[in-house]
mmCIF file of C-alpha atoms in Angstrom:
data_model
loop_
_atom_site.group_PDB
_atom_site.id
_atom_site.type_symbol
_atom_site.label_atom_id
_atom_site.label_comp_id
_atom_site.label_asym_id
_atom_site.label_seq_id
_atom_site.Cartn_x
_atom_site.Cartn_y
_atom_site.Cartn_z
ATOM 1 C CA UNK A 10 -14.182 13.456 1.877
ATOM 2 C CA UNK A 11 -12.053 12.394 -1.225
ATOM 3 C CA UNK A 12 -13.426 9.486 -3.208
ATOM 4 C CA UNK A 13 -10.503 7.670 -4.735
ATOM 5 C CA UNK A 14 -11.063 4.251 -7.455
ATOM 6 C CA UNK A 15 -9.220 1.085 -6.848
ATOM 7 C CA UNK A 16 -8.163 -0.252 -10.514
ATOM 8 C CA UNK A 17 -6.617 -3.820 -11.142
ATOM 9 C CA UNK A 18 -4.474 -3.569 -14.239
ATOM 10 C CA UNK A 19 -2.844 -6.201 -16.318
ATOM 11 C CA UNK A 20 -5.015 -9.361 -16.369
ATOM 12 C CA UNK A 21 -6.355 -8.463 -19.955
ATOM 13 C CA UNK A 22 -4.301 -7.724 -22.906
ATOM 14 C CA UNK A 23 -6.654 -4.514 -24.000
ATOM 15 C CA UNK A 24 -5.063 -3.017 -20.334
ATOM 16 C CA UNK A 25 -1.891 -1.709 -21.826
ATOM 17 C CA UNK A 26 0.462 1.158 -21.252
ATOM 18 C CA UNK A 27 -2.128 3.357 -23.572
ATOM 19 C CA UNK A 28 -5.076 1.672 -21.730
ATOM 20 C CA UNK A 29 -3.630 3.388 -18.225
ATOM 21 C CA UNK A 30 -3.247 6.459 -19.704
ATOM 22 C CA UNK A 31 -6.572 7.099 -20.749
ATOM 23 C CA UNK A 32 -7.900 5.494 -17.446
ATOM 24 C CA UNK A 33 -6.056 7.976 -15.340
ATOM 25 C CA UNK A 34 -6.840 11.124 -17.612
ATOM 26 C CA UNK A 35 -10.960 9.561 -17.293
ATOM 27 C CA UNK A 36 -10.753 9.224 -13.910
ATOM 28 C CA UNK A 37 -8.806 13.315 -13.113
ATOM 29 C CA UNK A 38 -11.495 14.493 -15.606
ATOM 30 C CA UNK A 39 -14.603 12.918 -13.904
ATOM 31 C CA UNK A 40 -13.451 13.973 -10.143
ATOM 32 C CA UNK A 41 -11.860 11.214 -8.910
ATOM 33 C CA UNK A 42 -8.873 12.559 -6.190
ATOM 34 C CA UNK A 43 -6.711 9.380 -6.499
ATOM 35 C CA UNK A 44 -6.582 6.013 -8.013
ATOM 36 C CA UNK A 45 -5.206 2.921 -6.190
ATOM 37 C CA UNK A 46 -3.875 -0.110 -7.446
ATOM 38 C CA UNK A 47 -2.975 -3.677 -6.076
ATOM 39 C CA UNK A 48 0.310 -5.043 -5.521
ATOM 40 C CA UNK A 49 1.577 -8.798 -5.341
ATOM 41 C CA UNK A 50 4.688 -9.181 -6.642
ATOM 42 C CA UNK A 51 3.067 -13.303 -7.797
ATOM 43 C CA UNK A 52 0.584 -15.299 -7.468
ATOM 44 C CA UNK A 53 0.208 -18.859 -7.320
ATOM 45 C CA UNK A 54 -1.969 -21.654 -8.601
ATOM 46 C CA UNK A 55 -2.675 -22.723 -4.969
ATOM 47 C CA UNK A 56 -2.469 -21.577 -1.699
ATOM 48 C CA UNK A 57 -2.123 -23.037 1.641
ATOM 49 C CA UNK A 58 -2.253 -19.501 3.266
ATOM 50 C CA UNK A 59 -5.499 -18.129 3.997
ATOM 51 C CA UNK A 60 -6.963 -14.724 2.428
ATOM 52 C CA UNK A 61 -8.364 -12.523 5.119
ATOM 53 C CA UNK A 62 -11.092 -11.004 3.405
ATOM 54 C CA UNK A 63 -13.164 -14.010 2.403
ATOM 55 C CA UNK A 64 -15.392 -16.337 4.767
ATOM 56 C CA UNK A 65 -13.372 -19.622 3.752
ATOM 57 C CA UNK A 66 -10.037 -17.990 3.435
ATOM 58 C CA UNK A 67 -10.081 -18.499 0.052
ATOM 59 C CA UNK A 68 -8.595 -16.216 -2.506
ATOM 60 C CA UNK A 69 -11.178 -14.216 -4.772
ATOM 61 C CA UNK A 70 -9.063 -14.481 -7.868
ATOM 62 C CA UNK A 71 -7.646 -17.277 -10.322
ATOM 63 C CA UNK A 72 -4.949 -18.588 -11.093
ATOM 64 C CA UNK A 73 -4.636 -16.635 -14.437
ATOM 65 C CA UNK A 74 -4.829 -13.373 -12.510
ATOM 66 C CA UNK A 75 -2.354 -10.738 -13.797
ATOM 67 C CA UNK A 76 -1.271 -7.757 -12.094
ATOM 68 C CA UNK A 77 1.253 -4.792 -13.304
ATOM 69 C CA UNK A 78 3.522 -3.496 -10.778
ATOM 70 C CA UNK A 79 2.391 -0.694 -9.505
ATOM 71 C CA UNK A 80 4.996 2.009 -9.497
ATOM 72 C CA UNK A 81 5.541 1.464 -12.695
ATOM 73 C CA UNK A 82 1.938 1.931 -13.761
ATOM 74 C CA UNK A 83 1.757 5.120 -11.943
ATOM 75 C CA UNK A 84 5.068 6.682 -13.121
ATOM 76 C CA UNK A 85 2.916 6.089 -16.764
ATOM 77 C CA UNK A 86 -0.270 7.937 -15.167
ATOM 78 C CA UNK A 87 1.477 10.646 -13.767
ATOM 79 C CA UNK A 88 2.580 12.023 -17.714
ATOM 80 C CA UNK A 89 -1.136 12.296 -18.370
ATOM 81 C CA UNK A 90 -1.878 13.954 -14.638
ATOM 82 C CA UNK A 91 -1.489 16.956 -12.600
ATOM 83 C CA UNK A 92 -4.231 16.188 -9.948
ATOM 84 C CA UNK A 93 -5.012 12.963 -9.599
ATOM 85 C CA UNK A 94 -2.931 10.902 -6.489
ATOM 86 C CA UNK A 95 -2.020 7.189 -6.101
ATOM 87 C CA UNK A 96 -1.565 5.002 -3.947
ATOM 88 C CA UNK A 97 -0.501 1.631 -3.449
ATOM 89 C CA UNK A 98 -3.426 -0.624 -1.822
ATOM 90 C CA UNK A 99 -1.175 -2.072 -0.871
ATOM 91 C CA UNK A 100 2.451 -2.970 -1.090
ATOM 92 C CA UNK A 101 4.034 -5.845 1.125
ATOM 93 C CA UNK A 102 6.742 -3.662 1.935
ATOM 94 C CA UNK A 103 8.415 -6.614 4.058
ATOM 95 C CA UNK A 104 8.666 -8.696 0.909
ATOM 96 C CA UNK A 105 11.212 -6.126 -0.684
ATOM 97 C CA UNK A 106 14.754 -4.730 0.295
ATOM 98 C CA UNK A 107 14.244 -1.707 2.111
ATOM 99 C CA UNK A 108 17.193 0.636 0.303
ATOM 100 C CA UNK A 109 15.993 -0.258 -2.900
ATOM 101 C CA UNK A 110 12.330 0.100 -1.838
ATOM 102 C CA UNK A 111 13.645 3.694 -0.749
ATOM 103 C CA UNK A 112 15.146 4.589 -4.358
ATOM 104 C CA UNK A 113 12.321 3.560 -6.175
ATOM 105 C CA UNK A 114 9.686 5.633 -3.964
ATOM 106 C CA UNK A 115 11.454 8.208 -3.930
ATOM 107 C CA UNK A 116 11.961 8.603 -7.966
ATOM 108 C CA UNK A 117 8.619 7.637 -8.187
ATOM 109 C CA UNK A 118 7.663 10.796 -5.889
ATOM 110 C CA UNK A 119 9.590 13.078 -8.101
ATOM 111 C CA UNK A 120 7.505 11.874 -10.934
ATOM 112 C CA UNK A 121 4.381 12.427 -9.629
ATOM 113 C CA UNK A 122 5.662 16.082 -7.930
ATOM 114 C CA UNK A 123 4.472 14.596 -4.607
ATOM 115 C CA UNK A 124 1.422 12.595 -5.554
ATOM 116 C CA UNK A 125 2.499 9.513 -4.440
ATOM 117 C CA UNK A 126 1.559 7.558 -1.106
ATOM 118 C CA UNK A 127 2.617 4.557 -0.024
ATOM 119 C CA UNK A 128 0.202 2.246 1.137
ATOM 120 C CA UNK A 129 2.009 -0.787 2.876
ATOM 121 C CA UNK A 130 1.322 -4.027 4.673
ATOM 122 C CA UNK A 131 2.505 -7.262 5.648
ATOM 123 C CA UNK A 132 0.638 -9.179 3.458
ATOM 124 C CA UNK A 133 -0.796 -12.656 3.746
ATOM 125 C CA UNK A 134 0.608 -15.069 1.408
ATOM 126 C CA UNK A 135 3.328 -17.492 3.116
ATOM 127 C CA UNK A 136 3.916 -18.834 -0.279
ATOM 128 C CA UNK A 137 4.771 -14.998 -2.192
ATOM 129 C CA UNK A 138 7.036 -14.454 0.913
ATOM 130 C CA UNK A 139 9.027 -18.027 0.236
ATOM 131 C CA UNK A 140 9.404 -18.010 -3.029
ATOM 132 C CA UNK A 141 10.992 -14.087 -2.585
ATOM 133 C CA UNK A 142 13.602 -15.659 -0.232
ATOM 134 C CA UNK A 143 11.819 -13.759 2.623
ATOM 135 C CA UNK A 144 11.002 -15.392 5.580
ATOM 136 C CA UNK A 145 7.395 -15.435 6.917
ATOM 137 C CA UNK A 146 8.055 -15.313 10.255
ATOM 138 C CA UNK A 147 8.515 -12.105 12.620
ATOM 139 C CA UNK A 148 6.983 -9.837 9.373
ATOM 140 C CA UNK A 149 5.877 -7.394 11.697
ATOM 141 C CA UNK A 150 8.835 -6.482 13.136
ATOM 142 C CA UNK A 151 10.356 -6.725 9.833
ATOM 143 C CA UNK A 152 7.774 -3.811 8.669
ATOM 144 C CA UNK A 153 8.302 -1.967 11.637
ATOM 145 C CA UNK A 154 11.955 -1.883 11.088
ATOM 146 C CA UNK A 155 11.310 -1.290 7.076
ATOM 147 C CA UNK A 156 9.429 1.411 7.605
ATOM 148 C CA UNK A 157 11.981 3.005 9.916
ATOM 149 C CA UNK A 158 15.151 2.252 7.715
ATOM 150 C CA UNK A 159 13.699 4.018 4.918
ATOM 151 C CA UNK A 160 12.460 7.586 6.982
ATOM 152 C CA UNK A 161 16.200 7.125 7.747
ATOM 153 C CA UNK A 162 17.370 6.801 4.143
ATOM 154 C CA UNK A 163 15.080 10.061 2.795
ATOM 155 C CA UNK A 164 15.410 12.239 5.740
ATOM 156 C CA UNK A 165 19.461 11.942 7.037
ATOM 157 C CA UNK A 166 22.058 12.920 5.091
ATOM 158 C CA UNK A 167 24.492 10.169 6.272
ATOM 159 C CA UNK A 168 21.835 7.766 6.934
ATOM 160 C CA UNK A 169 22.479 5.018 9.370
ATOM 161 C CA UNK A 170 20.002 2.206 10.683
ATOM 162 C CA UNK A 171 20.521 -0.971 12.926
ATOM 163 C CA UNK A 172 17.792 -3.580 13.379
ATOM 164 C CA UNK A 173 17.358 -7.436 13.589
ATOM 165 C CA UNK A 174 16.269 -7.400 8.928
ATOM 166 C CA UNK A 175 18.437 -4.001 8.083
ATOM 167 C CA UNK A 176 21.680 -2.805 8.888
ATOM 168 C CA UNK A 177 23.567 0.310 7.390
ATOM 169 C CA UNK A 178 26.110 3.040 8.160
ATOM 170 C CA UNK A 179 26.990 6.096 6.167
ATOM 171 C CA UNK A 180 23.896 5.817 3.391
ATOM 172 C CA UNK A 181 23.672 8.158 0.899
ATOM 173 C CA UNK A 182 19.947 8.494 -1.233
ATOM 174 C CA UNK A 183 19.935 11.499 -3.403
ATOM 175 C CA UNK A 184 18.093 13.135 -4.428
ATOM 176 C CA UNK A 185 16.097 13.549 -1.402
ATOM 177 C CA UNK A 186 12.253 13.004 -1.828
ATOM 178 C CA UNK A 187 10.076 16.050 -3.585
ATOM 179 C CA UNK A 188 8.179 15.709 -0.641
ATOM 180 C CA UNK A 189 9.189 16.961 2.562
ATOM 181 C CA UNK A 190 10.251 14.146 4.621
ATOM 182 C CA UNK A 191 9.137 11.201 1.841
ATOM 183 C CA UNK A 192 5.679 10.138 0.729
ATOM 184 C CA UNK A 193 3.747 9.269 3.368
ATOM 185 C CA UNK A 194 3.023 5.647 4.404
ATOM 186 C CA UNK A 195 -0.445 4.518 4.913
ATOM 187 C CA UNK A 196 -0.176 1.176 6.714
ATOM 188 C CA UNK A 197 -3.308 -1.050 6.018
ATOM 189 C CA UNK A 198 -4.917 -4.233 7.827
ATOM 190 C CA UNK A 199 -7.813 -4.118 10.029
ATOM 191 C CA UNK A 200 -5.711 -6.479 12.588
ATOM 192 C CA UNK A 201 -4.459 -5.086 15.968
ATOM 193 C CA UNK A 202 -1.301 -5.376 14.640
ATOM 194 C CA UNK A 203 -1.727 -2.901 11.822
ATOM 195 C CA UNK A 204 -3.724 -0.476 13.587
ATOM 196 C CA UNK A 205 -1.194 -0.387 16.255
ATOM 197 C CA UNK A 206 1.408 0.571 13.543
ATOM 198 C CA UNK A 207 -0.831 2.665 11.831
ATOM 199 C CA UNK A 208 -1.317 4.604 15.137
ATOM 200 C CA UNK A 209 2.604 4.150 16.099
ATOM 201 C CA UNK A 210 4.997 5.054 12.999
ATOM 202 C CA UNK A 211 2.406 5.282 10.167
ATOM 203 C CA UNK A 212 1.307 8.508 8.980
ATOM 204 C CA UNK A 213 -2.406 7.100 7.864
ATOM 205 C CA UNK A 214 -4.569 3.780 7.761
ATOM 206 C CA UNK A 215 -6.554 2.032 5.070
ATOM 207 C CA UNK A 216 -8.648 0.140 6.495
ATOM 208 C CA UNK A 217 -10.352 -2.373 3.744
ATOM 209 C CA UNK A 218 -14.476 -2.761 4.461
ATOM 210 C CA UNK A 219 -15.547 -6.338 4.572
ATOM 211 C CA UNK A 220 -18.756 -6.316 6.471
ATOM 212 C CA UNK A 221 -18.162 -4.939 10.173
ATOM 213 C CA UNK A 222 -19.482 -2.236 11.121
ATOM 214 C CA UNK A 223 -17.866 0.855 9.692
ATOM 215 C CA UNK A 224 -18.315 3.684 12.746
ATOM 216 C CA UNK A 225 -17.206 0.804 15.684
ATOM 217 C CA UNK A 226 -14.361 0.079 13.481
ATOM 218 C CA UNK A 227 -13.208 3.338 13.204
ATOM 219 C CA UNK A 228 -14.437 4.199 17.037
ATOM 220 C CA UNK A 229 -12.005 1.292 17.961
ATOM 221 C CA UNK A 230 -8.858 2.194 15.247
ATOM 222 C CA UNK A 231 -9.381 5.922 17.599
ATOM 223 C CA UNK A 232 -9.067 4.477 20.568
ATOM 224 C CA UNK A 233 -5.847 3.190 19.419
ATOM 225 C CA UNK A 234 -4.405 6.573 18.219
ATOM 226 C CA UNK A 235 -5.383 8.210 21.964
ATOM 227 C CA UNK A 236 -3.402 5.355 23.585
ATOM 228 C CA UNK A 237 -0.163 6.291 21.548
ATOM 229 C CA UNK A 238 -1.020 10.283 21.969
ATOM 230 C CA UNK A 239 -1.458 10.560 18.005
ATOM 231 C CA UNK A 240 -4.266 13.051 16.401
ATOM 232 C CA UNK A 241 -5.815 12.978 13.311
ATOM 233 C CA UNK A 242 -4.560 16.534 12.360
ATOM 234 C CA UNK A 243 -3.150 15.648 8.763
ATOM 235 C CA UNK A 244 -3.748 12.298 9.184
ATOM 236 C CA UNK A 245 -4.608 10.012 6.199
ATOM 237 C CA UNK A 246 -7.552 7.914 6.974
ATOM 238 C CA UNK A 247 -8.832 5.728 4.022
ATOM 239 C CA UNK A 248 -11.551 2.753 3.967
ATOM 240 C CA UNK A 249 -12.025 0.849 1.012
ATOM 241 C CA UNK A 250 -15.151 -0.807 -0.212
ATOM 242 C CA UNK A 251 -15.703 -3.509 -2.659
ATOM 243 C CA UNK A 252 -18.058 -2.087 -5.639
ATOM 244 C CA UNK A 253 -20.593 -4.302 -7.434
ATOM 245 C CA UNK A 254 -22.738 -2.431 -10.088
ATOM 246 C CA UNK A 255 -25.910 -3.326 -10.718
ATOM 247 C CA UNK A 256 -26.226 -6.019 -13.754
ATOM 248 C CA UNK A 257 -27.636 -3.789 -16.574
ATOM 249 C CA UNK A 258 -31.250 -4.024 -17.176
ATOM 250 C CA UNK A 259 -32.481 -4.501 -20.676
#
């Protein structure tokens, strides 16, 4: 078992590009096999949407919360590296154009020399979808298609897709990934929806610990990879926990 450190960066103004650095270089040198950051894209003073992972469905951050994107704070990590992965935890893929979601992942997984997965989901916030110009509605099968479209982009050298959200003939994205095949996408969401993806076109789940029981949860996320004949043989299976140290005694 890998441990790997979930790190929110950008909501102080210490946390700078230097700040990263020497958080990634700590983290390699201690043992840590990956780090994973966040992703929204914005955040808003109120919501209407409610967060999954609370009891009231209310967000566990502020209004003042600040976030770097997360590619970006990896391509910085990766100059100080040669060991440590990343991962997104995670990005809302279906908020993003697909192509250009492509071309950055893919530079991104030459910087890294293949350290790089993508951990993706559909997200939660109606309001970060609107005011993207994205629409809400059918996200699933906008994901699903996503995640599709861009296997199609790295892996075919004329690439061509047609969906309901993407459409393209004759695509060419070089230079092809510097991993075989693309980085792989861990899909995450405890819902049946995600699992079923996860088991279906994903090549790993993050599931994100919020009380259940961990060994049902997992019994029940394998029943859903023996329905759709997958096995766990290089599979990526992740579950995140929230951390709360101890207050220091005096």
């Amino acid at each position: 078992m890998d441990i790997g450190l979930s790190c929110r960066l950008g909501d102080q103004d210490a946390i700078d590009v230097g700040y990263v650095r020497a958080l990634a270089e700590t983290m390699e040198a201690v043992g840590f096999a990956s780090m994973w950051v966040p992703e929204h894209i914005v955040f808003f003073s109120q919501y209407k949407s409610k967060y999954p992972y609370s009891e009231d469905g209310t967000p566990p951050f502020g209004a003042d919360i600040g976030l770097f994107d997360s590619l970006l704070v990896f391509a910085a990590a990766a100059q100080v590296t040669t060991k440590l992965r990343f991962a997104t935890s995670v990005m809302v893929l279906p908020e993003r154009p697909a192509l250009l979601t492509a071309k950055e992942v893919m530079t991104l997984d030459h910087l890294t020399k293949g350290r790089y997965q993508l951990g993706a989901g559909s997200g939660w916030s109606q309001e970060e979808y609107e005011a993207l110009g994205t629409s809400f509605e059918k996200r699933g099968k906008r994901f699903d298609e996503y995640i599709l479209a861009i296997k199609a982009a790295w892996t075919q050298d004329n690439a061509s897709f047609h969906g309901e959200f993407v459409n393209f003939d004759n695509v060419v994205l070089l230079p092809k990934p510097y991993t075989p095949g693309g980085p792989p996408f861990i899909i995450g969401g405890d819902s049946d929806p995600a699992m079923r993806r996860a088991a279906t076109i994903g090549d790993g789940w993050y599931s994100w610990w919020k009380g259940y029981e961990i060994e049902p949860h997992i019994e029940k996320f394998r029943a859903v990879m023996e329905k759709h004949n997958r096995s766990f043989d290089g599979y990526h299976l992740k579950i995140g926990s929230p951390h709360r140290g101890e207050p220091r005694k005096p």
